[in-house]
Amino acid sequence: MKKPVLYNTTFRKLLNSLKFKILFSFGLLFILTLAALKTVELYGLPFSDFMGDYKYKRYEAFRYINLIADLKKDQLLQWVEERRGDTAVIASRVDIERIRSLYRMIYEKRSMGLTNDELWDMVKKTGLYQSIVTGLNEVISKYRIYDAIQIVDPASWTVVLSSIDTNPGQIFSRQHVQPSSPELDYTHIFTGRDPVDNTLNMFFSYPILMGEQIVARLIVNVNTDNIFKPMLNTGEGLGKSGEALLVDREMKSLTTLKYKPAGGFRTASDNIFLTSKPALLATQGEEGITITKDYRKMPVLAAFRHIPISNELKLGLVVKRDEKEIFAPITKSVQYTLVICSISIVIAIFITYIIAGKLSFPIQELSNAALLVSQGDFRVRVTPSKSYELKILDETFNSMVQQLGYWHQELEEQVKMRTEEINITNKTLKKEILERKNAENAARKRAEELRLANTELAEFNYVASHDLKEPLRTLTNYCELLKIDVGENLSTRAKKDISFISDASGRMSMLVSDLRHLSEVGRAEMKHENVDLNICIKKVTRDLELLIRETGAEIRASHLPVVKGDFIHLNRVFQNLIENAVKFRGEEPPRITVDSRLANGSFEIDIRDNGIGIDPRFCKQIFLPFKRLHSTQQFKGTGIGLAICMKIINRHDGSISVESEPGKGSLFKINLEGPPPA
Amino acid sequence: MNSARTKALRLLFLTITVSFLAAPFFFTFYPFKLSDNYARQRRFRKNIPSMYSRYSFTRSPEVINLGIQPLYNPTGIIIEAIRRDQILTESMQKSGFDLEFFSFLNGVDVNRFIKSGELQGGIGGETSAISLASVKDIIVPAIIQSGFTSIVARRDIFINEIQGRRIGYVPGTISHFALRKALLSEGLDEDDVGLVAMNVTEIPEALESGVIDAFSAWEPTPGVLLKIYSDLETIYKRLNSGFFYFSEEFYLKHPEAVKNILAAELRAVRWIKSDKKNLFRASEWAILAGDKMTEVLSELSPSQAVELASKDLFMTSSVPVVPGMDKSELRRLKESFLFLKSIGEIPADALWAKVSRSFSGNILYYILSNPGKYRINEFNYRKTENPENS
């Protein structure tokens, strides 16, 4: 699996370097501190009065637009109050007697049976009418705010006098007036749309009293478009996108909109209905500030105010400004802060990098020096730093390196001496090794020669035994042929001689065979298998069954062990020994016992008999080939059997010995490899 | 050992840091439960201020007991003028009546005593008038004031940041309704804030001690506290009307007495509105009445009271007819009716038709049509509320 880049050695080295750690720690500390300070500066401190720049500016923006809305509302109400006062003043100046005279004249003219138009044409031409209208026009020119002043009949609301020539005789159209209102000094305020340009007209009505009786109503008319537009939308604080809107209770806009409305509006033939939340809340008598979308579907900060002009006429004022424009300074401030912070961080990291370099340089120098020392250069020295702690470190290092240099030199000399000693020893050892190698080679050569000789000997043995046996067989055969050919003609002596020749050649043949066996035992490969000696004894007993029966021999064997060895050869050992015990018997029938025991980690097997025994002087000699203690006439045999036994036991790394005395039987002791340690 | 100590210190540091970071979020977004709010509200509603136990109501056909609210401006100012109206005193004496005024902290308490028959009429905000009209036959012949109920908060809180804040309010009153409307305007409900039920007299202390972050109340409480604490800001206002209302049974028995009282109201409004000096005098009387009721000297000077009352008085009509014919006004009142139903302040089976019938401007129109008889353009006020000291 490919290792991640992080585990790259160079990168790890960089990460683990002191310089990087100083840079990272101080850089991070600075960034965190700066971020914390700036966050607190911008967003305030929790659980404290410190509000933070961002929130403060936001709060100021909210407060500012609230303040503007309050000012606009006060301005509006003040303006309405002034108009209300103006109306009362104008009404109080109207000459009631002249109005009554006008009424009387109208009544008289009407009784003449004139049409309405004729009546009012006539009335308008009268001096009385003209003089009152002149008075009203003087008032209009004096106030410079009113578009028209009219006097209406309080019962029928017929215009009886007007500064506008076309109005007299018409019924006054009113909105927001409770017809049953029996008010005495109550000023009605109502609105209407201008039939020409659809702008909003506001009418202030005030009763003209005679005692407690209302004789007429004075109505002054103001076209608000020229008033409200500058009043609501001039002055500082609204910015480029700011706008103040006035709506009535039906949510109709009473002012001309600054922007073209977007979708979501429904427009009547002469009205625009605003459906925004602040406008609705304001007309419902609520005041406040909210962030919402305006009629353009643009997010705005809108302060809304309820304008209770009269019991009947209640308006809503919405002062709004695009959120984007309002919060632009705040956003800019945050952006500047971020930029300044970023620059500060870069500068801080740069300065920290330099400081980190300065701080880590002596250590780096020390580290480089230590590296050189580790590579064996003890001449290296560091320049002592100006810093007190590092100066001590540097001086200690230099002193340490100097001491190390001395030690190193001393060690070098000792090593040199030892090396020379070792070289001498090495030379001696090399010589010995060479000699040993030569000896080994010589031994190997001799062993090879021996092996070849053995091979040759084996071949010779085989050939010799075969070739030697051949004339013996011929001799035996011819002796037999001679007996057959001559037969009865042979003398007793000749027969005896032929019999000697035949027996001698038979013994010679046996001797040759035994010699060959002895030779083979010496060279044959010995197997290393488990050999149960009980089976061996049984096999021997079976093989010698005829002999045992003839001699009345008795063989007793205790439980014998299983040993490691070659079954055939070990079998031969026991066969030779038991056969000898039977062969060299005394007058009593042979009694042979086979026992075994474990002693000193090896098996000792005893074969005891009650035979004729052996003179202890010959106990060792009997294991030599052709060593016979008796003549062949007494006991037949070649004298090689025990030599074969010894050879076989020796090939099993064991030993064989005999303890005996003449006439007391013999005890053959075989020692074989014991069981492996548990 | 050192390693264990270091680990413990690290853990402690981590815990402190996490707690410190989490604390503002916890306090800001603590999930206040509506059930908690209602529980507080119920506990508050069960507590009847002990001051009322001092009142001894004269139960006599010749005595008219009226419940007033000195801490409800500019009503308090108008009422103090009515109490000193010599013309009213004379007309009452002529009819053989004795008029007694009892001060209450809010309209809910006024209603409680009207229902028990100890008061024959009283003053209350629109929620109180509607609440009583839904369960008792009353007449609501006149508006006594039009003014704003305000939600005032510490200046770092705007209406869109009110979620999770603790707000003081008077349950079942216009204060409660204004708060509901303000929350609705921002898409919130009462479950989103911590409501702390209290009387208006308890608000300053609650604000000072940090029990509440904001409050909803009628004038003069917001005005007074805004003057005292510079770190407060009005974040929302709602126009509401205060009404004069009487038991219908009482009106049917003594219609002239009610008309004389309403004429006195007309006179008081006109007198106060006609001259700033009159407003100043009436404000002084109102401050004294408030001090007497709360037994605490008001923080407000008469000139400050005048300044506060001026705006609301401007909205209070000289012809304070009830909005019987005005659809928009009726719609506003019906909203209050539905609100009261939603909070269980009025029975679920209460009918709007019954409530709306109680509001009638006819009595006031009659008085206005007979200005001479009811002397609505004459003004004569004594210095003390007690007629015997005039």
mmCIF file of C-alpha atoms in Angstrom, chain A residues 232-547:
data_model
loop_
_atom_site.group_PDB
_atom_site.id
_atom_site.type_symbol
_atom_site.label_atom_id
_atom_site.label_comp_id
_atom_site.label_asym_id
_atom_site.label_seq_id
_atom_site.Cartn_x
_atom_site.Cartn_y
_atom_site.Cartn_z
ATOM 1 C CA LEU A 232 -41.427 62.084 3.124
ATOM 2 C CA ASN A 233 -38.608 61.635 0.710
ATOM 3 C CA THR A 234 -36.261 64.520 1.360
ATOM 4 C CA GLY A 235 -33.724 64.976 4.067
ATOM 5 C CA GLU A 236 -30.783 62.846 5.009
ATOM 6 C CA GLY A 237 -30.886 59.277 6.123
ATOM 7 C CA LEU A 238 -32.735 57.522 3.365
ATOM 8 C CA GLY A 239 -29.782 57.168 1.053
ATOM 9 C CA LYS A 240 -30.192 56.325 -2.590
ATOM 10 C CA SER A 241 -32.631 53.493 -2.179
ATOM 11 C CA GLY A 242 -34.673 54.904 0.702
ATOM 12 C CA GLU A 243 -38.333 55.641 0.321
ATOM 13 C CA ALA A 244 -41.226 56.621 2.543
ATOM 14 C CA LEU A 245 -44.659 55.342 1.604
ATOM 15 C CA LEU A 246 -48.039 56.347 2.864
ATOM 16 C CA VAL A 247 -50.925 53.892 2.635
ATOM 17 C CA ASP A 248 -54.526 54.043 3.688
ATOM 18 C CA ARG A 249 -56.454 51.354 5.509
ATOM 19 C CA GLU A 250 -57.317 49.625 2.263
ATOM 20 C CA MET A 251 -53.557 49.376 1.613
ATOM 21 C CA LYS A 252 -53.820 51.851 -1.237
ATOM 22 C CA SER A 253 -50.635 53.778 -1.798
ATOM 23 C CA LEU A 254 -51.226 57.475 -1.185
ATOM 24 C CA THR A 255 -47.871 58.522 -2.546
ATOM 25 C CA THR A 256 -46.215 58.039 -5.885
ATOM 26 C CA LEU A 257 -43.886 55.082 -5.808
ATOM 27 C CA LYS A 258 -40.220 55.696 -6.379
ATOM 28 C CA TYR A 259 -39.660 52.449 -8.241
ATOM 29 C CA LYS A 260 -41.548 50.483 -10.803
ATOM 30 C CA PRO A 261 -43.459 47.766 -8.973
ATOM 31 C CA ALA A 262 -42.494 44.156 -9.612
ATOM 32 C CA GLY A 263 -44.901 41.257 -9.834
ATOM 33 C CA GLY A 264 -47.157 40.417 -6.911
ATOM 34 C CA PHE A 265 -49.159 43.627 -7.149
ATOM 35 C CA ARG A 266 -52.659 44.106 -8.171
ATOM 36 C CA THR A 267 -53.347 47.471 -9.683
ATOM 37 C CA ALA A 268 -56.720 49.099 -9.833
ATOM 38 C CA SER A 269 -57.499 51.666 -12.477
ATOM 39 C CA ASP A 270 -56.278 54.490 -10.326
ATOM 40 C CA ASN A 271 -54.698 52.905 -7.288
ATOM 41 C CA ILE A 272 -51.741 50.786 -6.369
ATOM 42 C CA PHE A 273 -52.293 48.351 -3.550
ATOM 43 C CA LEU A 274 -49.318 47.546 -1.414
ATOM 44 C CA THR A 275 -49.277 44.107 0.088
ATOM 45 C CA SER A 276 -46.059 44.229 2.039
ATOM 46 C CA LYS A 277 -46.016 43.220 5.695
ATOM 47 C CA PRO A 278 -44.914 46.578 7.139
ATOM 48 C CA ALA A 279 -47.655 48.445 5.271
ATOM 49 C CA LEU A 280 -50.246 46.012 6.549
ATOM 50 C CA LEU A 281 -48.993 46.192 10.124
ATOM 51 C CA ALA A 282 -48.832 49.990 10.030
ATOM 52 C CA THR A 283 -52.423 50.343 8.890
ATOM 53 C CA GLN A 284 -53.498 47.883 11.589
ATOM 54 C CA GLY A 285 -52.105 50.172 14.267
ATOM 55 C CA GLU A 286 -48.750 48.535 14.752
ATOM 56 C CA GLU A 287 -45.366 50.158 14.776
ATOM 57 C CA GLY A 288 -41.926 48.677 14.614
ATOM 58 C CA ILE A 289 -39.139 47.697 12.348
ATOM 59 C CA THR A 290 -38.530 44.606 10.338
ATOM 60 C CA ILE A 291 -36.457 43.132 7.573
ATOM 61 C CA THR A 292 -38.729 42.147 4.722
ATOM 62 C CA LYS A 293 -39.205 42.401 0.967
ATOM 63 C CA ASP A 294 -40.763 45.490 -0.527
ATOM 64 C CA TYR A 295 -43.020 45.914 -3.541
ATOM 65 C CA ARG A 296 -40.041 45.287 -5.820
ATOM 66 C CA LYS A 297 -39.374 42.035 -3.932
ATOM 67 C CA MET A 298 -36.104 43.526 -2.782
ATOM 68 C CA PRO A 299 -34.954 42.902 0.813
ATOM 69 C CA VAL A 300 -35.351 46.089 2.785
ATOM 70 C CA LEU A 301 -35.127 47.314 6.326
ATOM 71 C CA ALA A 302 -38.515 48.872 6.925
ATOM 72 C CA ALA A 303 -39.781 50.905 9.839
ATOM 73 C CA PHE A 304 -43.548 51.151 9.912
ATOM 74 C CA ARG A 305 -45.671 53.680 11.734
ATOM 75 C CA HIS A 306 -49.356 54.108 12.302
ATOM 76 C CA ILE A 307 -50.597 57.586 11.427
ATOM 77 C CA PRO A 308 -53.921 58.245 13.214
ATOM 78 C CA ILE A 309 -54.989 61.423 11.497
ATOM 79 C CA SER A 310 -58.525 61.231 12.818
ATOM 80 C CA ASN A 311 -60.977 58.658 14.128
ATOM 81 C CA GLU A 312 -61.902 57.858 10.564
ATOM 82 C CA LEU A 313 -58.661 58.470 8.738
ATOM 83 C CA LYS A 314 -55.828 56.270 9.829
ATOM 84 C CA LEU A 315 -52.862 55.776 7.585
ATOM 85 C CA GLY A 316 -49.769 53.690 7.549
ATOM 86 C CA LEU A 317 -46.299 55.032 6.964
ATOM 87 C CA VAL A 318 -43.478 52.794 5.810
ATOM 88 C CA VAL A 319 -39.956 54.119 5.729
ATOM 89 C CA LYS A 320 -37.740 51.665 4.007
ATOM 90 C CA ARG A 321 -34.268 51.405 2.664
ATOM 91 C CA ASP A 322 -32.547 48.616 0.801
ATOM 92 C CA GLU A 323 -30.885 46.242 3.191
ATOM 93 C CA LYS A 324 -27.926 46.033 0.856
ATOM 94 C CA GLU A 325 -27.358 49.783 1.011
ATOM 95 C CA ILE A 326 -27.899 50.013 4.766
ATOM 96 C CA PHE A 327 -25.594 47.204 5.627
ATOM 97 C CA ALA A 328 -23.026 48.113 2.973
ATOM 98 C CA PRO A 329 -20.843 50.002 5.510
ATOM 99 C CA ILE A 330 -21.155 47.077 7.910
ATOM 100 C CA THR A 331 -20.299 44.583 5.194
ATOM 101 C CA LYS A 332 -17.464 46.819 4.095
ATOM 102 C CA SER A 333 -16.273 47.126 7.670
ATOM 103 C CA VAL A 334 -16.303 43.344 8.050
ATOM 104 C CA GLN A 335 -14.491 43.009 4.732
ATOM 105 C CA TYR A 336 -11.873 45.583 5.773
ATOM 106 C CA THR A 337 -11.471 43.796 9.066
ATOM 107 C CA LEU A 338 -10.960 40.516 7.245
ATOM 108 C CA VAL A 339 -8.444 42.092 4.885
ATOM 109 C CA ILE A 340 -6.569 43.744 7.762
ATOM 110 C CA CYS A 341 -6.661 40.496 9.686
ATOM 111 C CA SER A 342 -5.337 38.583 6.692
ATOM 112 C CA ILE A 343 -2.524 41.084 6.168
ATOM 113 C CA SER A 344 -1.753 41.030 9.894
ATOM 114 C CA ILE A 345 -1.648 37.259 9.837
ATOM 115 C CA VAL A 346 0.718 37.239 6.852
ATOM 116 C CA ILE A 347 2.972 39.823 8.520
ATOM 117 C CA ALA A 348 2.793 37.965 11.824
ATOM 118 C CA ILE A 349 3.685 34.694 10.162
ATOM 119 C CA PHE A 350 6.583 36.383 8.354
ATOM 120 C CA ILE A 351 7.869 37.947 11.593
ATOM 121 C CA THR A 352 7.325 34.673 13.433
ATOM 122 C CA TYR A 353 9.266 32.933 10.666
ATOM 123 C CA ILE A 354 12.190 35.296 11.176
ATOM 124 C CA ILE A 355 11.963 34.953 14.967
ATOM 125 C CA ALA A 356 11.678 31.205 14.639
ATOM 126 C CA GLY A 357 14.765 31.262 12.409
ATOM 127 C CA LYS A 358 16.662 33.385 14.918
ATOM 128 C CA LEU A 359 15.620 31.203 17.811
ATOM 129 C CA SER A 360 16.276 27.931 16.074
ATOM 130 C CA PHE A 361 19.563 28.959 14.385
ATOM 131 C CA PRO A 362 21.876 28.269 17.405
ATOM 132 C CA ILE A 363 20.076 24.990 17.993
ATOM 133 C CA GLN A 364 20.313 24.160 14.310
ATOM 134 C CA GLU A 365 24.043 24.982 14.426
ATOM 135 C CA LEU A 366 24.396 22.814 17.498
ATOM 136 C CA SER A 367 22.477 20.051 15.768
ATOM 137 C CA ASN A 368 24.726 20.241 12.693
ATOM 138 C CA ALA A 369 27.813 20.186 14.901
ATOM 139 C CA ALA A 370 26.430 17.188 16.796
ATOM 140 C CA LEU A 371 25.856 15.463 13.461
ATOM 141 C CA LEU A 372 29.501 16.058 12.481
ATOM 142 C CA VAL A 373 30.638 14.784 15.868
ATOM 143 C CA SER A 374 28.507 11.691 15.384
ATOM 144 C CA GLN A 375 30.310 11.213 12.062
ATOM 145 C CA GLY A 376 33.650 11.341 13.923
ATOM 146 C CA ASP A 377 34.735 14.887 13.434
ATOM 147 C CA PHE A 378 35.837 15.978 16.907
ATOM 148 C CA ARG A 379 37.487 19.128 15.699
ATOM 149 C CA VAL A 380 34.141 20.819 15.140
ATOM 150 C CA ARG A 381 33.219 23.706 17.485
ATOM 151 C CA VAL A 382 30.122 25.949 17.673
ATOM 152 C CA THR A 383 30.293 29.716 18.001
ATOM 153 C CA PRO A 384 28.944 30.593 21.459
ATOM 154 C CA SER A 385 25.562 32.286 21.222
ATOM 155 C CA LYS A 386 24.825 35.682 22.736
ATOM 156 C CA SER A 387 21.905 34.299 24.620
ATOM 157 C CA TYR A 388 22.944 33.308 28.140
ATOM 158 C CA GLU A 389 21.280 29.886 28.197
ATOM 159 C CA LEU A 390 22.420 28.977 24.709
ATOM 160 C CA LYS A 391 25.937 30.287 25.436
ATOM 161 C CA ILE A 392 26.217 27.834 28.342
ATOM 162 C CA LEU A 393 24.853 25.091 26.118
ATOM 163 C CA ASP A 394 27.328 25.916 23.336
ATOM 164 C CA GLU A 395 30.324 26.079 25.693
ATOM 165 C CA THR A 396 29.291 22.848 27.370
ATOM 166 C CA PHE A 397 28.935 21.243 23.959
ATOM 167 C CA ASN A 398 32.370 22.454 22.863
ATOM 168 C CA SER A 399 33.931 21.204 26.100
ATOM 169 C CA MET A 400 32.102 17.911 25.739
ATOM 170 C CA VAL A 401 33.299 17.492 22.149
ATOM 171 C CA GLN A 402 36.867 18.308 23.202
ATOM 172 C CA GLN A 403 36.695 15.688 25.951
ATOM 173 C CA LEU A 404 35.158 13.239 23.535
ATOM 174 C CA GLY A 405 38.040 13.966 21.137
ATOM 175 C CA TYR A 406 40.615 13.087 23.817
ATOM 176 C CA TRP A 407 38.764 9.920 24.712
ATOM 177 C CA HIS A 408 38.388 9.038 21.107
ATOM 178 C CA GLN A 409 42.126 9.455 20.497
ATOM 179 C CA GLU A 410 42.977 7.334 23.537
ATOM 180 C CA LEU A 411 40.534 4.712 22.410
ATOM 181 C CA GLU A 412 41.984 4.775 18.930
ATOM 182 C CA GLU A 413 45.467 4.023 20.327
ATOM 183 C CA GLN A 414 44.150 1.203 22.456
ATOM 184 C CA VAL A 415 42.303 -0.190 19.498
ATOM 185 C CA LYS A 416 45.492 0.026 17.430
ATOM 186 C CA MET A 417 47.414 -1.950 20.011
ATOM 187 C CA ARG A 418 44.695 -4.530 20.338
ATOM 188 C CA THR A 419 44.446 -4.758 16.577
ATOM 189 C CA GLU A 420 48.153 -5.541 16.314
ATOM 190 C CA GLU A 421 47.788 -8.226 18.985
ATOM 191 C CA ILE A 422 44.824 -9.645 17.189
ATOM 192 C CA ASN A 423 46.696 -9.620 13.910
ATOM 193 C CA ILE A 424 49.487 -11.680 15.454
ATOM 194 C CA THR A 425 46.968 -14.087 16.955
ATOM 195 C CA ASN A 426 45.217 -14.217 13.625
ATOM 196 C CA LYS A 427 48.416 -15.158 11.859
ATOM 197 C CA THR A 428 49.030 -18.001 14.339
ATOM 198 C CA LEU A 429 45.473 -19.148 14.037
ATOM 199 C CA LYS A 430 45.665 -19.032 10.270
ATOM 200 C CA LYS A 431 48.783 -21.188 10.383
ATOM 201 C CA GLU A 432 47.061 -23.668 12.702
ATOM 202 C CA ILE A 433 44.020 -23.727 10.512
ATOM 203 C CA LEU A 434 46.191 -24.408 7.497
ATOM 204 C CA GLU A 435 47.914 -27.234 9.273
ATOM 205 C CA ARG A 436 44.625 -28.705 10.378
ATOM 206 C CA LYS A 437 43.276 -28.413 6.903
ATOM 207 C CA ASN A 438 46.333 -30.241 5.587
ATOM 208 C CA ALA A 439 45.885 -32.924 8.246
ATOM 209 C CA GLU A 440 42.217 -33.200 7.403
ATOM 210 C CA ASN A 441 43.029 -33.499 3.751
ATOM 211 C CA ALA A 442 45.579 -36.169 4.508
ATOM 212 C CA ALA A 443 43.083 -38.032 6.718
ATOM 213 C CA ARG A 444 40.445 -37.680 4.047
ATOM 214 C CA LYS A 445 42.930 -39.005 1.511
ATOM 215 C CA ARG A 446 43.788 -41.887 3.797
ATOM 216 C CA ALA A 447 40.118 -42.583 4.439
ATOM 217 C CA GLU A 448 39.541 -42.620 0.719
ATOM 218 C CA GLU A 449 42.463 -44.902 0.224
ATOM 219 C CA LEU A 450 41.125 -47.057 3.039
ATOM 220 C CA ARG A 451 37.716 -47.102 1.483
ATOM 221 C CA LEU A 452 39.193 -48.110 -1.835
ATOM 222 C CA ALA A 453 41.265 -50.727 -0.071
ATOM 223 C CA ASN A 454 38.172 -51.995 1.750
ATOM 224 C CA THR A 455 36.313 -52.112 -1.481
ATOM 225 C CA GLU A 456 39.099 -53.978 -3.071
ATOM 226 C CA LEU A 457 39.283 -56.198 0.001
ATOM 227 C CA ALA A 458 35.553 -56.909 -0.163
ATOM 228 C CA GLU A 459 35.846 -57.698 -3.804
ATOM 229 C CA PHE A 460 38.820 -59.814 -3.060
ATOM 230 C CA ASN A 461 36.991 -61.476 -0.155
ATOM 231 C CA TYR A 462 34.062 -62.315 -2.329
ATOM 232 C CA VAL A 463 36.168 -63.513 -5.193
ATOM 233 C CA ALA A 464 38.506 -65.382 -2.864
ATOM 234 C CA SER A 465 35.739 -67.110 -0.947
ATOM 235 C CA HIS A 466 34.004 -67.994 -4.192
ATOM 236 C CA ASP A 467 37.146 -69.095 -5.894
ATOM 237 C CA LEU A 468 38.468 -70.874 -2.790
ATOM 238 C CA LYS A 469 35.214 -72.700 -2.347
ATOM 239 C CA GLU A 470 35.198 -73.879 -5.942
ATOM 240 C CA PRO A 471 38.258 -76.273 -5.644
ATOM 241 C CA LEU A 472 36.968 -77.367 -2.227
ATOM 242 C CA ARG A 473 33.650 -78.327 -3.750
ATOM 243 C CA THR A 474 35.504 -80.054 -6.591
ATOM 244 C CA LEU A 475 37.637 -81.828 -4.018
ATOM 245 C CA THR A 476 34.594 -82.933 -2.045
ATOM 246 C CA ASN A 477 32.794 -84.000 -5.212
ATOM 247 C CA TYR A 478 35.765 -86.021 -6.454
ATOM 248 C CA CYS A 479 36.078 -87.627 -3.033
ATOM 249 C CA GLU A 480 32.433 -88.663 -3.350
ATOM 250 C CA LEU A 481 33.013 -89.844 -6.976
ATOM 251 C CA LEU A 482 36.068 -91.738 -5.787
ATOM 252 C CA LYS A 483 33.936 -93.467 -3.155
ATOM 253 C CA ILE A 484 31.381 -94.356 -5.792
ATOM 254 C CA ASP A 485 33.954 -95.437 -8.439
ATOM 255 C CA VAL A 486 36.205 -97.430 -6.249
ATOM 256 C CA GLY A 487 33.551 -98.197 -3.684
ATOM 257 C CA GLU A 488 34.176 -101.551 -2.091
ATOM 258 C CA ASN A 489 37.676 -101.751 -3.441
ATOM 259 C CA LEU A 490 38.976 -99.077 -1.169
ATOM 260 C CA SER A 491 40.801 -100.105 1.905
ATOM 261 C CA THR A 492 39.560 -99.052 5.269
ATOM 262 C CA ARG A 493 42.547 -96.752 5.548
ATOM 263 C CA ALA A 494 41.847 -95.212 2.139
ATOM 264 C CA LYS A 495 38.242 -94.760 3.073
ATOM 265 C CA LYS A 496 39.344 -93.060 6.260
ATOM 266 C CA ASP A 497 41.755 -90.798 4.319
ATOM 267 C CA ILE A 498 39.115 -89.879 1.781
ATOM 268 C CA SER A 499 36.799 -89.117 4.682
ATOM 269 C CA PHE A 500 39.525 -86.871 6.212
ATOM 270 C CA ILE A 501 39.929 -85.100 2.840
ATOM 271 C CA SER A 502 36.199 -84.635 2.529
ATOM 272 C CA ASP A 503 35.851 -83.336 6.146
ATOM 273 C CA ALA A 504 38.848 -81.005 5.703
ATOM 274 C CA SER A 505 37.450 -79.525 2.540
ATOM 275 C CA GLY A 506 34.051 -79.150 4.272
ATOM 276 C CA ARG A 507 35.675 -77.333 7.182
ATOM 277 C CA MET A 508 37.650 -75.274 4.725
ATOM 278 C CA SER A 509 34.461 -74.297 2.955
ATOM 279 C CA MET A 510 32.810 -73.368 6.263
ATOM 280 C CA LEU A 511 35.884 -71.405 7.229
ATOM 281 C CA VAL A 512 35.819 -69.510 3.952
ATOM 282 C CA SER A 513 32.091 -68.769 4.426
ATOM 283 C CA ASP A 514 32.589 -67.596 8.005
ATOM 284 C CA LEU A 515 35.489 -65.426 6.941
ATOM 285 C CA ARG A 516 33.366 -63.912 4.258
ATOM 286 C CA HIS A 517 30.607 -63.310 6.855
ATOM 287 C CA LEU A 518 33.066 -61.720 9.226
ATOM 288 C CA SER A 519 34.257 -59.482 6.456
ATOM 289 C CA GLU A 520 30.685 -58.615 5.439
ATOM 290 C CA VAL A 521 29.700 -57.796 9.025
ATOM 291 C CA GLY A 522 32.549 -55.318 9.147
ATOM 292 C CA ARG A 523 31.380 -53.565 6.014
ATOM 293 C CA ALA A 524 27.614 -54.093 5.931
ATOM 294 C CA GLU A 525 25.335 -51.140 6.598
ATOM 295 C CA MET A 526 23.702 -51.421 10.027
ATOM 296 C CA LYS A 527 20.069 -50.433 10.163
ATOM 297 C CA HIS A 528 18.883 -48.310 13.082
ATOM 298 C CA GLU A 529 15.452 -49.680 13.743
ATOM 299 C CA ASN A 530 13.459 -50.845 16.757
ATOM 300 C CA VAL A 531 14.362 -54.424 17.470
ATOM 301 C CA ASP A 532 12.272 -56.317 19.929
ATOM 302 C CA LEU A 533 14.744 -58.785 21.529
ATOM 303 C CA ASN A 534 11.854 -61.018 22.658
ATOM 304 C CA ILE A 535 11.111 -61.685 18.969
ATOM 305 C CA CYS A 536 14.804 -62.286 18.371
ATOM 306 C CA ILE A 537 14.901 -64.942 21.107
ATOM 307 C CA LYS A 538 11.726 -66.566 19.780
ATOM 308 C CA LYS A 539 13.167 -66.687 16.234
ATOM 309 C CA VAL A 540 16.456 -68.155 17.472
ATOM 310 C CA THR A 541 14.572 -70.776 19.521
ATOM 311 C CA ARG A 542 12.543 -71.712 16.434
ATOM 312 C CA ASP A 543 15.631 -71.858 14.164
ATOM 313 C CA LEU A 544 17.510 -74.061 16.628
ATOM 314 C CA GLU A 545 14.477 -76.137 17.457
ATOM 315 C CA LEU A 546 16.014 -79.421 16.157
ATOM 316 C CA LEU A 547 19.260 -78.881 18.052
#
